[in-house]
Short mmCIF file of C-alpha atoms and ligand atoms in Angstrom, two decimals:
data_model
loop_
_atom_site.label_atom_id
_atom_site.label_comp_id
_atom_site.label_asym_id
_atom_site.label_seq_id
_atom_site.Cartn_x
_atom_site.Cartn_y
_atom_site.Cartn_z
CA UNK A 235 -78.12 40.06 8.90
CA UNK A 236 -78.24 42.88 11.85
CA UNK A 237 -75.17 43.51 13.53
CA UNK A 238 -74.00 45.26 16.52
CA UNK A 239 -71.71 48.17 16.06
CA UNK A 240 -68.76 45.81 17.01
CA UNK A 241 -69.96 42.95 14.71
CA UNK A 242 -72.20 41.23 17.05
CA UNK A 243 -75.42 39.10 15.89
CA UNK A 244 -76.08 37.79 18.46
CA UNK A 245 -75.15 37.32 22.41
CA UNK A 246 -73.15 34.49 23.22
CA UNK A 247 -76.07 32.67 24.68
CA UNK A 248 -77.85 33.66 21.51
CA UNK A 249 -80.31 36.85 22.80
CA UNK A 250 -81.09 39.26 20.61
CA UNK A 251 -82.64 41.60 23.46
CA UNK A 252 -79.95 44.39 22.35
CA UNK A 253 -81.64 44.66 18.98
CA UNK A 254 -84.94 46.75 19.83
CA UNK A 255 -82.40 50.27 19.82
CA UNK A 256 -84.43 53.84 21.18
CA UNK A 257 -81.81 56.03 18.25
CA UNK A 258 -83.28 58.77 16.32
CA UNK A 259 -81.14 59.97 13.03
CA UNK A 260 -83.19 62.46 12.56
CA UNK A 261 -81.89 62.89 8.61
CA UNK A 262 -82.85 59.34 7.99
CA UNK A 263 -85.68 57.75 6.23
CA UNK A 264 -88.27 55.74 7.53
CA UNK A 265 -88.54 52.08 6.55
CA UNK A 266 -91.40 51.47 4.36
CA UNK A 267 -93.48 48.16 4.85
CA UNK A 268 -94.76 48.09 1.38
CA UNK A 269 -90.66 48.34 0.14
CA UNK A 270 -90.17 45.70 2.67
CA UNK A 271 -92.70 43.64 1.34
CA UNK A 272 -92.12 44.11 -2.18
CA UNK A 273 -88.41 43.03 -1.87
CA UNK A 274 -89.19 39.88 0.39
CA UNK A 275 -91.37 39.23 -2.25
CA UNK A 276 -88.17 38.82 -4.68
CA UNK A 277 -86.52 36.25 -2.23
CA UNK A 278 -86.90 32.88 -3.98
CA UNK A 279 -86.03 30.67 -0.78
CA UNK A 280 -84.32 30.64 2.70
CA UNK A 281 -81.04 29.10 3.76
CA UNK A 282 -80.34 28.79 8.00
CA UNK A 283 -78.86 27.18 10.33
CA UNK A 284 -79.88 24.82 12.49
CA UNK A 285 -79.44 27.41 15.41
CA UNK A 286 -80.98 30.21 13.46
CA UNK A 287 -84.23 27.95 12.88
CA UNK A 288 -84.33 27.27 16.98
CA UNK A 289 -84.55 31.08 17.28
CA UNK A 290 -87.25 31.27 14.73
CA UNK A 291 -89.09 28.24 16.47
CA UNK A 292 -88.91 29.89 19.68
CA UNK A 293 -89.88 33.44 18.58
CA UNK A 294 -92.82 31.71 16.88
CA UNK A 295 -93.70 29.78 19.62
CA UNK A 296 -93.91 33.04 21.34
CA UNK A 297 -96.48 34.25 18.88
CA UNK A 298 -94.40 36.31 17.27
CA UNK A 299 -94.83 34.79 13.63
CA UNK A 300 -92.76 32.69 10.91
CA UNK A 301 -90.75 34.92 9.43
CA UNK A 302 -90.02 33.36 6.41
CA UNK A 303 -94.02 32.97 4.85
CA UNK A 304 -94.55 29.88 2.62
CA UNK A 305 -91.22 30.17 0.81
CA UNK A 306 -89.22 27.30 0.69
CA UNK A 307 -86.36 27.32 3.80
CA UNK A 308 -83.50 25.06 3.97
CA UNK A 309 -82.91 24.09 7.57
CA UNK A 310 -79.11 23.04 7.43
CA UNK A 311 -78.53 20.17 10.02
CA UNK A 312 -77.01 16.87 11.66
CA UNK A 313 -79.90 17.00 13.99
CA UNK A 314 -83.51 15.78 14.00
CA UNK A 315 -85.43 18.79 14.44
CA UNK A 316 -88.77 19.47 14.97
CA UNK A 317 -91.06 20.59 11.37
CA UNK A 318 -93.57 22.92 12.26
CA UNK A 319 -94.39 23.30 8.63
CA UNK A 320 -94.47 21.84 5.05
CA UNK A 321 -92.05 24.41 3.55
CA UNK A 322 -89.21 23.11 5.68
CA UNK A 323 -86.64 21.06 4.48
CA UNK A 324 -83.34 19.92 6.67
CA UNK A 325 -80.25 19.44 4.48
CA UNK A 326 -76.93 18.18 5.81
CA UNK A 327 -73.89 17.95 4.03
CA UNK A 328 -71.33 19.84 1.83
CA UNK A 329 -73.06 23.44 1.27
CA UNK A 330 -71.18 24.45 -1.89
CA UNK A 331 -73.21 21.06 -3.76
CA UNK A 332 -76.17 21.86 -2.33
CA UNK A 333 -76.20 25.21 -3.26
CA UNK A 334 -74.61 25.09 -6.73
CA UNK A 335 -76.19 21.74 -7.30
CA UNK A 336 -79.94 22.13 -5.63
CA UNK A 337 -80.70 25.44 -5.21
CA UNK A 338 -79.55 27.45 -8.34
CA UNK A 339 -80.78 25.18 -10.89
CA UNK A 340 -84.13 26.19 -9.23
CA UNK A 341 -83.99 29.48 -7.22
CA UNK A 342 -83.56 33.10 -8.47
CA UNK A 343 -82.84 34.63 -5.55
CA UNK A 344 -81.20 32.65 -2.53
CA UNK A 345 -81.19 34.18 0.63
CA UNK A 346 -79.01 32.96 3.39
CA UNK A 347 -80.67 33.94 6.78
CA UNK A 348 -77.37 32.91 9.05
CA UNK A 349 -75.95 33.11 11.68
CA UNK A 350 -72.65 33.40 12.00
CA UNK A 351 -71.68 29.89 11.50
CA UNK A 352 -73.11 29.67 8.02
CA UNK A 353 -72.50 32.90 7.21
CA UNK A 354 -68.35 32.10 7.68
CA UNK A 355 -69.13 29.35 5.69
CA UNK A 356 -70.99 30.94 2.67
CA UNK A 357 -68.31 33.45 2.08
CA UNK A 358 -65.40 30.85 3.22
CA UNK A 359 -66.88 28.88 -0.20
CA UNK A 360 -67.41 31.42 -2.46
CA UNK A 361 -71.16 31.18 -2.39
CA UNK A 362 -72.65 34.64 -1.62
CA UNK A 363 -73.00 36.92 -4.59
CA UNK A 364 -73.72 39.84 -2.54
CA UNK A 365 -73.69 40.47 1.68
CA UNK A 366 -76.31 42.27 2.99
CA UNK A 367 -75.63 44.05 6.23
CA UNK A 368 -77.23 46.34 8.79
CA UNK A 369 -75.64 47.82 11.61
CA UNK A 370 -77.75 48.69 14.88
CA UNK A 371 -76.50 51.39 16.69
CA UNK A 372 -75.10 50.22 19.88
CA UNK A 373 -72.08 47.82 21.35
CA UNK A 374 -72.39 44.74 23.01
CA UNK A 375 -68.54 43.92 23.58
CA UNK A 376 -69.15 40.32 23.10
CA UNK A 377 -71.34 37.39 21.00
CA UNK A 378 -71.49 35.64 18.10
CA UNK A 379 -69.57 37.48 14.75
CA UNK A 380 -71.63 37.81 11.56
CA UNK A 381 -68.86 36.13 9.63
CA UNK A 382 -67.30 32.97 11.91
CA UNK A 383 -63.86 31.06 10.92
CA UNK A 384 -63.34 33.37 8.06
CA UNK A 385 -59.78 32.77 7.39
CA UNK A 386 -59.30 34.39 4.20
CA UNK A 387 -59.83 38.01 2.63
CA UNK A 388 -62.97 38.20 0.98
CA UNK A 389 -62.80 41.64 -1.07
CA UNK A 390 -66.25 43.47 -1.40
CA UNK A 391 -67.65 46.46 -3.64
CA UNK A 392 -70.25 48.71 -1.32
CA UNK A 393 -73.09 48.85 -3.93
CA UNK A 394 -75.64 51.01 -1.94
CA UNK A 395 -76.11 52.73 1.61
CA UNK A 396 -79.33 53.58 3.51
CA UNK A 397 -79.46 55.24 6.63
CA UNK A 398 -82.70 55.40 8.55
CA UNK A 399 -84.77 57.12 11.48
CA UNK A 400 -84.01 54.62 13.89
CA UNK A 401 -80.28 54.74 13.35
CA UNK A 402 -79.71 51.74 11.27
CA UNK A 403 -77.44 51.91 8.30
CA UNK A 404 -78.28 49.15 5.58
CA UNK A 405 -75.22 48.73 3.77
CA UNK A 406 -75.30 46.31 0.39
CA UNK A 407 -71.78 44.82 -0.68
CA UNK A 408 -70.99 42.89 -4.03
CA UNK A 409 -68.48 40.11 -3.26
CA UNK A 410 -65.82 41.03 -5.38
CA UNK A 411 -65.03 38.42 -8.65
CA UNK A 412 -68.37 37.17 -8.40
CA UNK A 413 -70.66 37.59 -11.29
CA UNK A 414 -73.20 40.31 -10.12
CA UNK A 415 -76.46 39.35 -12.61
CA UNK A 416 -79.04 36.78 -11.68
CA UNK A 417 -79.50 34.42 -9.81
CA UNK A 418 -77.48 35.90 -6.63
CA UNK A 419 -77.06 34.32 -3.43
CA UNK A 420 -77.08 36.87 -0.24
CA UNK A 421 -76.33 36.82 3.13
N1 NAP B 639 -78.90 39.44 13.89
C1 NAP B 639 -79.43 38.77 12.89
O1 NAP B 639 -79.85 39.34 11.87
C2 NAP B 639 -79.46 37.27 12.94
C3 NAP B 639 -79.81 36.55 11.80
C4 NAP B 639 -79.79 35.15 11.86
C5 NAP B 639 -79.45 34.54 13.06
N2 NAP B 639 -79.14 35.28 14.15
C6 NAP B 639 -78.75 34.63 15.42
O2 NAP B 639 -77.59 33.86 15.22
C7 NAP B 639 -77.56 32.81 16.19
C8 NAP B 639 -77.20 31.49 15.52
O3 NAP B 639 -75.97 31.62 14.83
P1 NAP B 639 -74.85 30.48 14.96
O4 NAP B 639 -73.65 30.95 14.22
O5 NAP B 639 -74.71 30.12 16.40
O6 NAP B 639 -75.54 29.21 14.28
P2 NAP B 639 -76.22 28.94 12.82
O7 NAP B 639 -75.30 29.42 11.75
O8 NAP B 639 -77.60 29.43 12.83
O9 NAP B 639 -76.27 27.34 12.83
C9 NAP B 639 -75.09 26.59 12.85
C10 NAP B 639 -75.44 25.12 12.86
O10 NAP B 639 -76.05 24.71 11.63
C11 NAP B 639 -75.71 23.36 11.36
N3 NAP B 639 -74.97 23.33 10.08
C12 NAP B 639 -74.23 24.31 9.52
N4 NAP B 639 -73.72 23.92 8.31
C13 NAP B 639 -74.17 22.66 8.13
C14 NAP B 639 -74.03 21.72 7.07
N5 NAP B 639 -73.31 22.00 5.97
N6 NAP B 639 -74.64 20.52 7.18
C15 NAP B 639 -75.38 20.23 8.29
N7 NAP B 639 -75.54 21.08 9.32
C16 NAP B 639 -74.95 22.27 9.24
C17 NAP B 639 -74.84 22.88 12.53
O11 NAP B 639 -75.72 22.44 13.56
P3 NAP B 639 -76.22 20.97 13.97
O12 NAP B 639 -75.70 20.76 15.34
O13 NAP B 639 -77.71 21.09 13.99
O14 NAP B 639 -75.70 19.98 12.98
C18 NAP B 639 -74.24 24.19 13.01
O15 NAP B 639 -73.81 24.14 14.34
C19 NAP B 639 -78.96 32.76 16.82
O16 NAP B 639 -78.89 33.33 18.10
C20 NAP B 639 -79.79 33.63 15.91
O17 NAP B 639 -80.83 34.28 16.58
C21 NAP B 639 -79.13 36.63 14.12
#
């Protein structure tokens, strides 16, 4: 996910206003569509939230887009929510079996969207393989962590580092004592 400075993905009331940033790092490099598109392209399936989906609902209904194309995304949930679209699934339940059970016998690549809440929860259970954050540049003092109820150490290996023009630093951990080859689980 993209963070605040301080940790923040979102506001409390869940805005992401904050993220469109005016920075210039002048020594950075400029974020390539076609290398965005080829690594999207590697991501097998999505894993959200139930809160995480209402944003992408809402930014969609704004006319903003699906972000997630016509790969398969888990919708994790107690609710009954609204499906816009054949490639969503809701799941509720214990998310180590689902993962380990439904999704790696199948998926490559699993890529957990967020927020916060299942992002605690996918390190919490030693799910993620890898943790893929980007920090914006700016502070917004308060809103909701990347990683909520983590109550545990979870040691990391930084495994690469981009900087770019617009002041974001993409930073790629390994979750330590995880195996690092295929299939991987991010967040
Ligand atoms: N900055 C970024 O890159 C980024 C990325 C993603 C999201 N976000 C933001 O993060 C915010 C949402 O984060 P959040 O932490 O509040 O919520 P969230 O993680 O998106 O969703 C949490 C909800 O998912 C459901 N859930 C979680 N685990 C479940 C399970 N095992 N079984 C069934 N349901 C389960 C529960 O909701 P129910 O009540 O439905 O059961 C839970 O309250 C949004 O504002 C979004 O825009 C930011």
């Amino acid at each position: 996910m993209a963070a605040s400075l301080d940790g923040f993905i979102a506001r409390k009331d869940g805005r992401v206003d904050w993220m469109e940033t005016s920075d210039e790092f002048v020594a950075g490099q400029t974020m390539d569509s076609e290398v965005v598109e080829a690594f999207l392209k590697t991501i097998d399936c999505y894993v959200m939230g139930s809160r995480t989906y209402e944003t992408a609902l809402s930014f969609e209904a704004k006319g903003f887009g699906w972000a997630y194309g016509d790969k398969p995304s888990f919708v994790l949930t107690r609710r009954e929510l609204p499906r816009t679209r054949d490639t969503v699934e809701f799941y509720s339940g214990d998310l180590a079996q689902f993962v380990n059970a439904r999704l790696r016998p199948k998926f490559r690549s699993i890529w957990f969207v967020g927020g916060g809440a299942v992002s605690g929860e996918c390190l919490r259970r030693g799910l993620a393989d890898e943790v893929r954050y980007s920090i914006l540049p700016i502070l917004i003092g308060d809103g909701i962590p990347f990683f909520e109820k983590l109550d545990r150490d979870v040691a990391l290996h930084l495994a690469e580092v981009r900087a770019y023009k617009s002041g974001t630093v993409e930073l790629r951990y390994e979750v330590r004592g995880k195996r690092t080859a295929q299939p991987n689980a991010s967040t």
